[in-house]
């Protein structure tokens, strides 16, 4: 197991590159299995999650060539297996997305319950309800779903909550279904739109309305296509926050204003500085930071994955900040180890936001008060989930003394060579084997 030893504090200065989006490539590779033709993806991120997704696709019949780690050539001439291997299903949230290629091309799918970050209960009921409405017969035995159908058919589906992967999964079901599908209360995150654009290149017909309804007209077949993966707006935000929290100055190459609009507004409100340029955004620290109240939401709101690194920034802001997490009920599990580093954060099960969210009566600790500015100090910490991983790395960079970070595999799942990128920007990070 790798560990990171970080000695701080150090300001981050220089250039960093945003790789392709983790939450786009995994769905694009899945979509490539809807056709027997060749699909080519450029700007694929070389991260653990891409490798796991490749392995899941390959276990079902896909052949994926890596010309270089960022150029993936995927082709699934035939579906060779209809069961996602249990060990792979546990490693990310992708297995349930395999319903689409397996049902369309083999009429059957056997899917063990999904793994992924432990940031909430994360059920798959919306996915299964949607597929059932589209004519799939799905049974469950010992945590394994068995789905069968002769042909998926168009349906009218209203999501109880605008779930990202459910929207993507049902889009992939609908593009080859018989007839027209309506997905109401859908999510419209940029990664979803990236999938929509790729599916359109493949021959799909997908409209969407401003009330977040997708209308999909099923077609008979899809063809291969070329696609460049969008830059990862979660990594872009991580770099941006790191530049300012470390009192540094980073040019984040590939950061896109359109995908970061709400984050940039929030950053400006706390006193963070940025200049938008054609090939990226420069983030820099110039003045003291002020506290803020923020609430996470589905796109175009302040996204849930942006909040943990932002919490570190708020430990350095003057006053009391409020975070109300409304998407995942257990996202604040990163807090106790930040407290160990000196952060003054209190967590609450109440909704400390503009109104009550779905977790109002669940006793979930989903709101936080952060008092700052507070000096942080090095200690030994273990990463509980991917975004908490970057959060701890950032806390260690601005903390005084040495921090040892364990559970680095989680971080490597979503951040490409992150210790190298930040070391090049001045951080003092050593990777060791334990
Ligand atoms: N939900 C249900 N039932 C379902 C599906 C979702 O109740 O069948 C609930 C969830 O429990 C949650 C809410 O709906 O409370 C929203 O979950 P969503 O389905 O949108 O999340 P996800 O699709 O599982 C994706 C990203 C996450 C990101 C969220 C929110 C992928 C692989 N994962 O998760 O990314 O936080 O959307 O934007 O796309 C990460 O990259 O670190 C990460 C966790």
Tab-separated table of C-alpha atoms and ligand atoms in Angstrom:
chain	number	residue	atom	x	y	z
A	1	UNK	CA	0.000	0.000	0.000
A	2	UNK	CA	1.288	3.481	-0.865
A	3	UNK	CA	1.454	6.228	1.727
A	4	UNK	CA	2.131	9.931	1.237
A	5	UNK	CA	4.376	11.915	3.558
A	6	UNK	CA	3.702	15.619	3.247
A	7	UNK	CA	5.648	18.394	4.943
A	8	UNK	CA	4.087	21.837	5.076
A	9	UNK	CA	3.253	24.579	4.859
A	10	UNK	CA	4.176	25.352	1.246
A	11	UNK	CA	2.484	27.724	-1.219
A	12	UNK	CA	1.629	26.109	-4.574
A	13	UNK	CA	2.916	28.002	-7.583
A	14	UNK	CA	3.194	27.245	-11.314
A	15	UNK	CA	1.143	25.322	-13.878
A	16	UNK	CA	-1.067	22.273	-13.419
A	17	UNK	CA	-3.015	20.396	-16.099
A	18	UNK	CA	-6.626	19.241	-15.679
A	19	UNK	CA	-7.041	15.712	-17.077
A	20	UNK	CA	-10.216	14.271	-18.647
A	21	UNK	CA	-13.198	13.754	-16.359
A	22	UNK	CA	-13.408	10.533	-14.337
A	23	UNK	CA	-17.199	10.708	-14.266
A	24	UNK	CA	-17.344	11.124	-18.051
A	25	UNK	CA	-14.908	8.448	-19.313
A	26	UNK	CA	-16.529	5.651	-17.290
A	27	UNK	CA	-19.935	6.286	-18.894
A	28	UNK	CA	-18.423	6.824	-22.360
A	29	UNK	CA	-16.665	3.449	-22.231
A	30	UNK	CA	-19.972	1.853	-21.180
A	31	UNK	CA	-21.788	3.584	-24.053
A	32	UNK	CA	-19.162	2.305	-26.510
A	33	UNK	CA	-20.497	-1.186	-25.771
A	34	UNK	CA	-23.883	-0.255	-27.295
A	35	UNK	CA	-22.334	-0.757	-30.746
A	36	UNK	CA	-20.156	-3.444	-32.312
A	37	UNK	CA	-18.150	-0.706	-34.053
A	38	UNK	CA	-14.972	1.022	-32.907
A	39	UNK	CA	-15.071	4.044	-30.570
A	40	UNK	CA	-12.053	6.241	-29.873
A	41	UNK	CA	-11.640	8.439	-26.812
A	42	UNK	CA	-8.947	11.082	-26.479
A	43	UNK	CA	-8.073	12.950	-23.260
A	44	UNK	CA	-8.962	9.884	-21.144
A	45	UNK	CA	-7.670	10.291	-17.568
A	46	UNK	CA	-4.985	7.767	-16.522
A	47	UNK	CA	-6.559	7.006	-13.134
A	48	UNK	CA	-7.585	3.955	-11.128
A	49	UNK	CA	-11.262	4.372	-11.942
A	50	UNK	CA	-10.639	4.308	-15.714
A	51	UNK	CA	-8.700	1.051	-15.259
A	52	UNK	CA	-11.516	-0.551	-13.235
A	53	UNK	CA	-14.110	0.516	-15.830
A	54	UNK	CA	-11.935	-0.890	-18.624
A	55	UNK	CA	-11.699	-4.182	-16.741
A	56	UNK	CA	-15.491	-4.336	-16.270
A	57	UNK	CA	-16.074	-3.680	-19.999
A	58	UNK	CA	-13.383	-6.203	-20.984
A	59	UNK	CA	-14.898	-8.862	-18.706
A	60	UNK	CA	-18.084	-8.634	-20.820
A	61	UNK	CA	-16.412	-8.751	-24.245
A	62	UNK	CA	-14.966	-5.306	-24.965
A	63	UNK	CA	-11.461	-5.020	-26.397
A	64	UNK	CA	-9.776	-1.819	-25.304
A	65	UNK	CA	-6.429	-0.715	-26.698
A	66	UNK	CA	-4.398	1.987	-25.043
A	67	UNK	CA	-2.307	3.667	-27.705
A	68	UNK	CA	-1.080	5.874	-24.967
A	69	UNK	CA	-2.820	6.017	-21.580
A	70	UNK	CA	-4.897	9.002	-22.715
A	71	UNK	CA	-6.106	7.509	-26.018
A	72	UNK	CA	-8.461	4.572	-25.624
A	73	UNK	CA	-9.754	2.564	-28.583
A	74	UNK	CA	-12.753	0.455	-27.545
A	75	UNK	CA	-14.646	-2.116	-29.561
A	76	UNK	CA	-17.170	-4.729	-28.447
A	77	UNK	CA	-17.760	-6.946	-31.478
A	78	UNK	CA	-19.743	-9.373	-29.315
A	79	UNK	CA	-20.960	-9.531	-25.745
A	80	UNK	CA	-19.165	-12.633	-24.460
A	81	UNK	CA	-20.407	-12.672	-20.835
A	82	UNK	CA	-23.560	-11.271	-19.231
A	83	UNK	CA	-22.361	-11.281	-15.627
A	84	UNK	CA	-20.258	-8.490	-14.087
A	85	UNK	CA	-17.586	-10.164	-11.904
A	86	UNK	CA	-18.221	-9.563	-8.200
A	87	UNK	CA	-14.676	-8.344	-7.427
A	88	UNK	CA	-14.917	-5.622	-10.119
A	89	UNK	CA	-18.464	-4.591	-9.181
A	90	UNK	CA	-17.241	-3.752	-5.682
A	91	UNK	CA	-14.664	-1.263	-6.928
A	92	UNK	CA	-16.850	1.518	-8.359
A	93	UNK	CA	-20.458	2.484	-9.195
A	94	UNK	CA	-20.332	1.336	-12.798
A	95	UNK	CA	-21.712	-2.203	-12.718
A	96	UNK	CA	-25.371	-1.130	-12.761
A	97	UNK	CA	-24.686	0.907	-15.925
A	98	UNK	CA	-23.843	-2.364	-17.701
A	99	UNK	CA	-27.604	-3.080	-17.799
A	100	UNK	CA	-27.829	-1.012	-20.992
A	101	UNK	CA	-25.296	-2.774	-23.249
A	102	UNK	CA	-26.063	-6.217	-21.801
A	103	UNK	CA	-29.855	-5.970	-22.153
A	104	UNK	CA	-29.718	-4.400	-25.611
A	105	UNK	CA	-27.192	-6.814	-27.040
A	106	UNK	CA	-27.642	-10.032	-25.047
A	107	UNK	CA	-31.124	-9.717	-23.496
A	108	UNK	CA	-29.792	-10.608	-20.057
A	109	UNK	CA	-27.640	-8.987	-17.343
A	110	UNK	CA	-26.395	-10.304	-14.011
A	111	UNK	CA	-25.195	-7.441	-11.832
A	112	UNK	CA	-23.851	-7.675	-8.278
A	113	UNK	CA	-24.652	-4.690	-6.017
A	114	UNK	CA	-22.341	-1.735	-6.719
A	115	UNK	CA	-19.418	-0.483	-4.645
A	116	UNK	CA	-17.922	3.011	-4.794
A	117	UNK	CA	-17.343	5.690	-2.174
A	118	UNK	CA	-18.979	5.226	1.231
A	119	UNK	CA	-20.554	8.683	1.288
A	120	UNK	CA	-24.167	7.586	1.776
A	121	UNK	CA	-26.514	4.635	1.335
A	122	UNK	CA	-26.362	4.993	-2.475
A	123	UNK	CA	-29.173	2.634	-3.526
A	124	UNK	CA	-29.900	1.725	-7.183
A	125	UNK	CA	-33.717	1.688	-6.912
A	126	UNK	CA	-34.170	4.564	-9.415
A	127	UNK	CA	-32.123	2.647	-12.001
A	128	UNK	CA	-34.102	-0.566	-11.514
A	129	UNK	CA	-37.501	1.211	-11.454
A	130	UNK	CA	-36.620	2.911	-14.750
A	131	UNK	CA	-35.584	-0.330	-16.438
A	132	UNK	CA	-38.709	-2.070	-15.152
A	133	UNK	CA	-40.843	0.710	-16.661
A	134	UNK	CA	-39.025	0.092	-19.932
A	135	UNK	CA	-40.018	-3.576	-19.873
A	136	UNK	CA	-37.103	-5.342	-18.149
A	137	UNK	CA	-37.913	-8.165	-15.779
A	138	UNK	CA	-35.553	-7.772	-12.788
A	139	UNK	CA	-35.227	-10.071	-9.804
A	140	UNK	CA	-32.776	-9.915	-6.900
A	141	UNK	CA	-31.136	-12.778	-5.047
A	142	UNK	CA	-28.419	-12.381	-2.378
A	143	UNK	CA	-27.465	-8.883	-3.545
A	144	UNK	CA	-27.252	-9.879	-7.223
A	145	UNK	CA	-29.715	-8.452	-9.789
A	146	UNK	CA	-30.822	-10.601	-12.717
A	147	UNK	CA	-32.415	-8.609	-15.536
A	148	UNK	CA	-33.959	-9.946	-18.742
A	149	UNK	CA	-35.839	-8.548	-21.709
A	150	UNK	CA	-36.570	-9.305	-25.368
A	151	UNK	CA	-36.549	-5.592	-26.201
A	152	UNK	CA	-36.586	-2.464	-24.028
A	153	UNK	CA	-39.452	-0.137	-24.919
A	154	UNK	CA	-39.918	3.622	-24.523
A	155	UNK	CA	-41.585	4.826	-21.314
A	156	UNK	CA	-42.427	7.942	-19.310
A	157	UNK	CA	-40.165	8.080	-16.250
A	158	UNK	CA	-40.039	10.697	-13.500
A	159	UNK	CA	-37.005	10.496	-11.211
A	160	UNK	CA	-37.739	11.034	-7.519
A	161	UNK	CA	-34.424	12.951	-7.387
A	162	UNK	CA	-32.204	14.101	-10.295
A	163	UNK	CA	-29.677	11.284	-9.953
A	164	UNK	CA	-26.598	11.527	-12.181
A	165	UNK	CA	-25.893	7.873	-12.955
A	166	UNK	CA	-29.611	7.010	-13.174
A	167	UNK	CA	-30.086	9.693	-15.828
A	168	UNK	CA	-27.060	8.359	-17.733
A	169	UNK	CA	-28.160	4.750	-17.375
A	170	UNK	CA	-31.685	5.461	-18.622
A	171	UNK	CA	-30.353	7.564	-21.517
A	172	UNK	CA	-28.326	4.527	-22.621
A	173	UNK	CA	-31.400	2.317	-22.215
A	174	UNK	CA	-33.607	4.713	-24.169
A	175	UNK	CA	-31.404	5.375	-27.217
A	176	UNK	CA	-31.928	1.818	-28.533
A	177	UNK	CA	-35.386	1.207	-27.019
A	178	UNK	CA	-38.467	0.701	-29.120
A	179	UNK	CA	-40.307	4.059	-29.141
A	180	UNK	CA	-39.964	7.323	-27.276
A	181	UNK	CA	-38.755	7.752	-23.662
A	182	UNK	CA	-39.309	10.770	-21.431
A	183	UNK	CA	-37.017	11.233	-18.420
A	184	UNK	CA	-38.497	13.956	-16.213
A	185	UNK	CA	-36.599	15.560	-13.293
A	186	UNK	CA	-33.379	14.345	-14.916
A	187	UNK	CA	-29.911	15.523	-13.875
A	188	UNK	CA	-28.057	17.692	-16.410
A	189	UNK	CA	-24.458	17.677	-15.091
A	190	UNK	CA	-21.783	18.498	-17.730
A	191	UNK	CA	-20.620	14.846	-17.645
A	192	UNK	CA	-24.168	13.781	-18.583
A	193	UNK	CA	-24.218	16.241	-21.460
A	194	UNK	CA	-20.844	14.862	-22.584
A	195	UNK	CA	-22.472	11.415	-22.763
A	196	UNK	CA	-25.445	12.881	-24.659
A	197	UNK	CA	-23.090	14.467	-27.201
A	198	UNK	CA	-21.239	11.177	-27.651
A	199	UNK	CA	-24.510	9.234	-28.065
A	200	UNK	CA	-25.632	11.763	-30.665
A	201	UNK	CA	-22.374	11.164	-32.572
A	202	UNK	CA	-23.193	7.443	-32.446
A	203	UNK	CA	-26.593	8.075	-34.086
A	204	UNK	CA	-28.922	8.631	-31.117
A	205	UNK	CA	-31.778	11.161	-31.119
A	206	UNK	CA	-31.930	12.974	-27.755
A	207	UNK	CA	-33.714	16.273	-27.059
A	208	UNK	CA	-33.884	18.070	-23.763
A	209	UNK	CA	-36.063	20.785	-22.327
A	210	UNK	CA	-35.204	23.517	-19.843
A	211	UNK	CA	-37.396	21.823	-17.214
A	212	UNK	CA	-34.736	19.053	-17.124
A	213	UNK	CA	-36.680	16.561	-19.238
A	214	UNK	CA	-34.860	14.385	-21.758
A	215	UNK	CA	-36.891	13.086	-24.691
A	216	UNK	CA	-35.240	10.194	-26.493
A	217	UNK	CA	-36.426	8.634	-29.745
A	218	UNK	CA	-35.161	5.075	-29.931
A	219	UNK	CA	-33.152	4.109	-33.026
A	220	UNK	CA	-32.374	0.605	-34.375
A	221	UNK	CA	-28.576	0.706	-34.218
A	222	UNK	CA	-25.703	2.924	-33.165
A	223	UNK	CA	-22.331	3.275	-34.843
A	224	UNK	CA	-18.775	3.924	-33.644
A	225	UNK	CA	-17.617	7.498	-32.951
A	226	UNK	CA	-14.632	9.628	-31.922
A	227	UNK	CA	-14.836	11.752	-28.813
A	228	UNK	CA	-12.637	13.974	-26.664
A	229	UNK	CA	-13.408	13.605	-22.953
A	230	UNK	CA	-14.297	16.912	-21.222
A	231	UNK	CA	-11.851	18.245	-18.582
A	232	UNK	CA	-12.527	17.154	-15.000
A	233	UNK	CA	-14.283	20.064	-13.244
A	234	UNK	CA	-13.822	18.327	-9.881
A	235	UNK	CA	-10.041	18.210	-10.309
A	236	UNK	CA	-10.077	21.806	-11.608
A	237	UNK	CA	-11.855	22.922	-8.425
A	238	UNK	CA	-9.418	20.940	-6.277
A	239	UNK	CA	-6.435	22.722	-7.861
A	240	UNK	CA	-8.170	26.107	-7.593
A	241	UNK	CA	-8.893	25.698	-3.908
A	242	UNK	CA	-5.361	24.400	-3.288
A	243	UNK	CA	-3.845	27.501	-4.932
A	244	UNK	CA	-5.766	29.856	-2.682
A	245	UNK	CA	-5.743	27.861	0.579
A	246	UNK	CA	-1.936	27.477	0.305
A	247	UNK	CA	-1.588	31.238	-0.342
A	248	UNK	CA	-0.154	30.431	-3.762
A	249	UNK	CA	-0.752	31.088	-7.449
A	250	UNK	CA	-1.609	28.297	-9.921
A	251	UNK	CA	-2.482	28.395	-13.587
A	252	UNK	CA	-5.009	25.563	-13.952
A	253	UNK	CA	-4.681	24.614	-17.600
A	254	UNK	CA	-7.882	23.165	-19.061
A	255	UNK	CA	-10.192	24.605	-16.344
A	256	UNK	CA	-13.397	25.733	-18.069
A	257	UNK	CA	-15.419	28.700	-16.851
A	258	UNK	CA	-18.746	27.279	-18.088
A	259	UNK	CA	-18.440	24.150	-15.936
A	260	UNK	CA	-17.228	26.111	-12.888
A	261	UNK	CA	-19.648	29.057	-12.889
A	262	UNK	CA	-21.177	28.420	-9.450
A	263	UNK	CA	-17.843	27.497	-7.905
A	264	UNK	CA	-16.221	30.675	-9.278
A	265	UNK	CA	-19.039	32.817	-7.837
A	266	UNK	CA	-18.609	31.131	-4.445
A	267	UNK	CA	-14.846	31.554	-4.558
A	268	UNK	CA	-15.236	35.247	-5.360
A	269	UNK	CA	-17.631	35.656	-2.398
A	270	UNK	CA	-14.978	34.310	0.026
A	271	UNK	CA	-12.296	36.555	-1.467
A	272	UNK	CA	-10.456	34.116	-3.773
A	273	UNK	CA	-8.997	35.648	-6.931
A	274	UNK	CA	-8.997	34.291	-10.481
A	275	UNK	CA	-8.328	35.417	-14.041
A	276	UNK	CA	-10.041	33.557	-16.861
A	277	UNK	CA	-7.829	32.972	-19.879
A	278	UNK	CA	-8.423	31.105	-23.134
A	279	UNK	CA	-6.649	27.886	-22.174
A	280	UNK	CA	-7.343	27.821	-18.454
A	281	UNK	CA	-7.879	29.841	-15.288
A	282	UNK	CA	-5.273	31.409	-12.985
A	283	UNK	CA	-6.168	31.160	-9.291
A	284	UNK	CA	-4.220	33.198	-6.748
A	285	UNK	CA	-4.247	34.404	-3.157
A	286	UNK	CA	-4.084	38.162	-2.645
A	287	UNK	CA	-6.239	39.058	0.337
A	288	UNK	CA	-7.687	37.587	3.542
A	289	UNK	CA	-10.619	35.250	3.066
A	290	UNK	CA	-14.087	35.737	4.550
A	291	UNK	CA	-16.607	33.155	5.762
A	292	UNK	CA	-19.657	32.071	3.777
A	293	UNK	CA	-22.818	29.925	3.984
A	294	UNK	CA	-23.102	27.368	1.197
A	295	UNK	CA	-25.378	24.516	0.296
A	296	UNK	CA	-24.607	21.699	-2.133
A	297	UNK	CA	-27.091	20.892	-4.906
A	298	UNK	CA	-27.458	19.212	-8.272
A	299	UNK	CA	-26.168	21.065	-11.338
A	300	UNK	CA	-26.046	24.014	-11.795
A	301	UNK	CA	-25.703	24.317	-8.012
A	302	UNK	CA	-22.548	24.009	-5.891
A	303	UNK	CA	-21.674	20.365	-6.439
A	304	UNK	CA	-21.283	17.921	-3.583
A	305	UNK	CA	-17.793	16.824	-4.700
A	306	UNK	CA	-16.544	20.410	-4.520
A	307	UNK	CA	-17.402	20.790	-0.883
A	308	UNK	CA	-14.746	18.748	1.045
A	309	UNK	CA	-11.692	20.597	-0.399
A	310	UNK	CA	-13.611	23.865	-0.020
A	311	UNK	CA	-14.055	23.091	3.683
A	312	UNK	CA	-10.251	23.231	4.057
A	313	UNK	CA	-10.246	26.656	2.415
A	314	UNK	CA	-12.941	27.778	4.865
A	315	UNK	CA	-10.750	26.767	7.828
A	316	UNK	CA	-8.532	29.643	6.643
A	317	UNK	CA	-11.371	32.195	6.261
A	318	UNK	CA	-12.200	34.791	8.919
A	319	UNK	CA	-15.470	34.030	10.764
A	320	UNK	CA	-17.925	31.138	10.894
A	321	UNK	CA	-18.827	29.377	7.634
A	322	UNK	CA	-21.783	27.052	7.122
A	323	UNK	CA	-21.936	24.028	4.811
A	324	UNK	CA	-25.243	22.222	4.241
A	325	UNK	CA	-24.647	18.988	2.288
A	326	UNK	CA	-27.906	17.977	0.589
A	327	UNK	CA	-26.804	15.299	-1.914
A	328	UNK	CA	-25.069	12.564	0.146
A	329	UNK	CA	-25.934	12.034	3.789
A	330	UNK	CA	-22.514	10.723	4.894
A	331	UNK	CA	-20.231	13.060	2.965
A	332	UNK	CA	-18.939	14.732	6.152
A	333	UNK	CA	-17.108	11.619	7.375
A	334	UNK	CA	-13.866	13.416	6.465
A	335	UNK	CA	-14.362	15.943	9.281
A	336	UNK	CA	-13.021	14.078	12.386
A	337	UNK	CA	-9.545	13.684	10.875
A	338	UNK	CA	-9.451	17.367	9.888
A	339	UNK	CA	-10.335	18.139	13.514
A	340	UNK	CA	-7.311	16.025	14.479
A	341	UNK	CA	-5.232	18.434	12.373
A	342	UNK	CA	-6.598	21.403	14.328
A	343	UNK	CA	-9.624	22.396	12.219
A	344	UNK	CA	-12.437	23.955	14.244
A	345	UNK	CA	-15.458	22.224	12.660
A	346	UNK	CA	-18.694	21.181	14.357
A	347	UNK	CA	-21.123	18.848	12.596
A	348	UNK	CA	-24.915	18.735	12.981
A	349	UNK	CA	-27.798	16.539	11.905
A	350	UNK	CA	-29.997	19.615	11.355
A	351	UNK	CA	-30.379	21.341	7.992
A	352	UNK	CA	-28.310	24.504	8.451
A	353	UNK	CA	-29.403	25.861	5.092
A	354	UNK	CA	-32.155	27.769	3.356
A	355	UNK	CA	-34.653	24.964	3.948
A	356	UNK	CA	-35.061	21.328	4.890
A	357	UNK	CA	-33.412	18.764	2.640
A	358	UNK	CA	-34.142	15.015	2.267
A	359	UNK	CA	-31.982	14.304	5.324
A	360	UNK	CA	-34.014	16.559	7.650
A	361	UNK	CA	-35.348	13.664	9.743
A	362	UNK	CA	-32.650	11.030	9.206
A	363	UNK	CA	-30.218	11.967	11.988
A	364	UNK	CA	-27.463	12.187	9.340
A	365	UNK	CA	-24.633	14.534	10.241
A	366	UNK	CA	-24.898	16.588	7.052
A	367	UNK	CA	-24.306	20.206	8.124
A	368	UNK	CA	-21.098	21.826	9.381
A	369	UNK	CA	-19.999	25.047	11.034
A	370	UNK	CA	-16.373	25.924	10.318
A	371	UNK	CA	-14.584	28.539	12.400
A	372	UNK	CA	-11.517	30.247	11.025
A	373	UNK	CA	-8.833	31.138	10.458
A	374	UNK	CA	-7.281	28.148	12.194
A	375	UNK	CA	-3.694	26.913	11.830
A	376	UNK	CA	-3.524	23.207	10.936
A	377	UNK	CA	-0.781	20.819	12.070
A	378	UNK	CA	0.557	17.547	10.662
A	379	UNK	CA	-0.612	14.149	11.948
A	380	UNK	CA	-1.382	10.573	10.739
A	381	UNK	CA	-4.610	10.257	8.742
A	382	UNK	CA	-6.376	7.654	6.592
A	383	UNK	CA	-8.478	8.509	3.533
A	384	UNK	CA	-12.138	7.370	3.762
A	385	UNK	CA	-13.216	8.298	0.181
A	386	UNK	CA	-11.884	9.879	-3.000
A	387	UNK	CA	-12.773	13.553	-2.435
A	388	UNK	CA	-11.771	13.310	1.224
A	389	UNK	CA	-8.412	12.103	-0.143
A	390	UNK	CA	-7.667	15.358	-1.928
A	391	UNK	CA	-9.055	17.257	1.059
A	392	UNK	CA	-6.481	15.642	3.363
A	393	UNK	CA	-3.662	16.163	0.887
A	394	UNK	CA	-4.515	19.855	0.724
A	395	UNK	CA	-4.836	20.109	4.518
A	396	UNK	CA	-1.397	18.485	4.818
A	397	UNK	CA	0.129	20.952	2.340
A	398	UNK	CA	-1.054	23.952	4.377
A	399	UNK	CA	-0.433	22.337	7.783
A	400	UNK	CA	2.703	22.886	9.829
A	401	UNK	CA	4.905	19.789	10.118
A	402	UNK	CA	4.670	16.293	8.660
A	403	UNK	CA	1.434	14.469	7.790
A	404	UNK	CA	1.325	10.773	6.875
A	405	UNK	CA	-1.622	9.901	4.636
A	406	UNK	CA	-2.764	6.277	4.270
A	407	UNK	CA	-5.423	4.819	1.932
A	408	UNK	CA	-3.852	6.586	-1.065
A	409	UNK	CA	-5.444	4.079	-3.515
A	410	UNK	CA	-8.710	5.981	-3.029
A	411	UNK	CA	-7.035	9.213	-4.124
A	412	UNK	CA	-5.388	7.538	-7.138
A	413	UNK	CA	-8.833	6.360	-8.280
A	414	UNK	CA	-9.718	9.898	-9.353
A	415	UNK	CA	-6.595	12.099	-9.414
A	416	UNK	CA	-3.912	11.484	-12.034
A	417	UNK	CA	-0.334	11.481	-10.625
A	418	UNK	CA	-1.498	14.064	-8.115
A	419	UNK	CA	1.565	13.921	-5.856
A	420	UNK	CA	3.782	14.556	-8.899
A	421	UNK	CA	1.626	17.472	-10.124
A	422	UNK	CA	1.586	19.174	-6.722
A	423	UNK	CA	5.286	18.482	-6.060
A	424	UNK	CA	6.064	20.239	-9.348
A	425	UNK	CA	4.087	23.195	-7.982
A	426	UNK	CA	6.209	23.339	-4.830
A	427	UNK	CA	4.557	20.882	-2.419
A	428	UNK	CA	6.804	18.674	-0.350
A	429	UNK	CA	5.280	15.199	-0.929
A	430	UNK	CA	7.048	11.832	-0.774
A	431	UNK	CA	5.304	8.613	-1.875
A	432	UNK	CA	6.463	5.488	-0.053
A	433	UNK	CA	5.430	1.839	0.137
A	434	UNK	CA	4.262	0.609	3.526
B	1	LIG	N1	-30.191	7.880	-5.305
B	1	LIG	C1	-31.179	7.039	-4.879
B	1	LIG	N2	-31.488	5.950	-5.664
B	1	LIG	C2	-30.835	5.696	-6.832
B	1	LIG	C3	-29.797	6.566	-7.245
B	1	LIG	C4	-29.512	7.659	-6.456
B	1	LIG	O1	-31.787	7.225	-3.816
B	1	LIG	O2	-31.153	4.692	-7.498
B	1	LIG	C5	-29.839	9.034	-4.463
B	1	LIG	C6	-28.433	8.902	-3.858
B	1	LIG	O3	-28.434	8.103	-2.720
B	1	LIG	C7	-28.065	10.334	-3.586
B	1	LIG	C8	-28.769	11.086	-4.738
B	1	LIG	O4	-29.737	10.197	-5.263
B	1	LIG	O5	-28.629	10.744	-2.384
B	1	LIG	C9	-27.848	11.549	-5.821
B	1	LIG	O6	-27.038	10.475	-6.247
B	1	LIG	P1	-26.567	10.306	-7.741
B	1	LIG	O7	-27.221	9.095	-8.293
B	1	LIG	O8	-26.734	11.590	-8.473
B	1	LIG	O9	-25.048	10.037	-7.536
B	1	LIG	P2	-24.220	8.990	-8.346
B	1	LIG	O10	-24.745	8.994	-9.729
B	1	LIG	O11	-24.110	7.725	-7.600
B	1	LIG	C10	-22.438	10.629	-9.331
B	1	LIG	C11	-20.946	10.703	-9.300
B	1	LIG	C12	-20.489	11.161	-7.917
B	1	LIG	C13	-21.116	12.520	-7.637
B	1	LIG	C14	-22.649	12.429	-7.767
B	1	LIG	C15	-23.341	13.770	-7.602
B	1	LIG	C16	-20.300	8.982	-10.842
B	1	LIG	C17	-19.686	7.645	-11.055
B	1	LIG	N3	-20.392	9.385	-9.588
B	1	LIG	O12	-22.797	9.665	-8.345
B	1	LIG	O13	-19.093	11.302	-7.964
B	1	LIG	O14	-20.788	12.922	-6.346
B	1	LIG	O15	-23.019	11.905	-9.048
B	1	LIG	O16	-22.893	14.667	-8.559
B	1	LIG	O17	-20.653	9.668	-11.790
B	1	LIG	C18	-16.875	11.234	-7.151
B	1	LIG	O18	-16.488	11.429	-8.307
B	1	LIG	O19	-16.091	11.274	-6.165
B	1	LIG	C19	-18.297	10.944	-6.902
B	1	LIG	C20	-18.738	10.429	-5.771
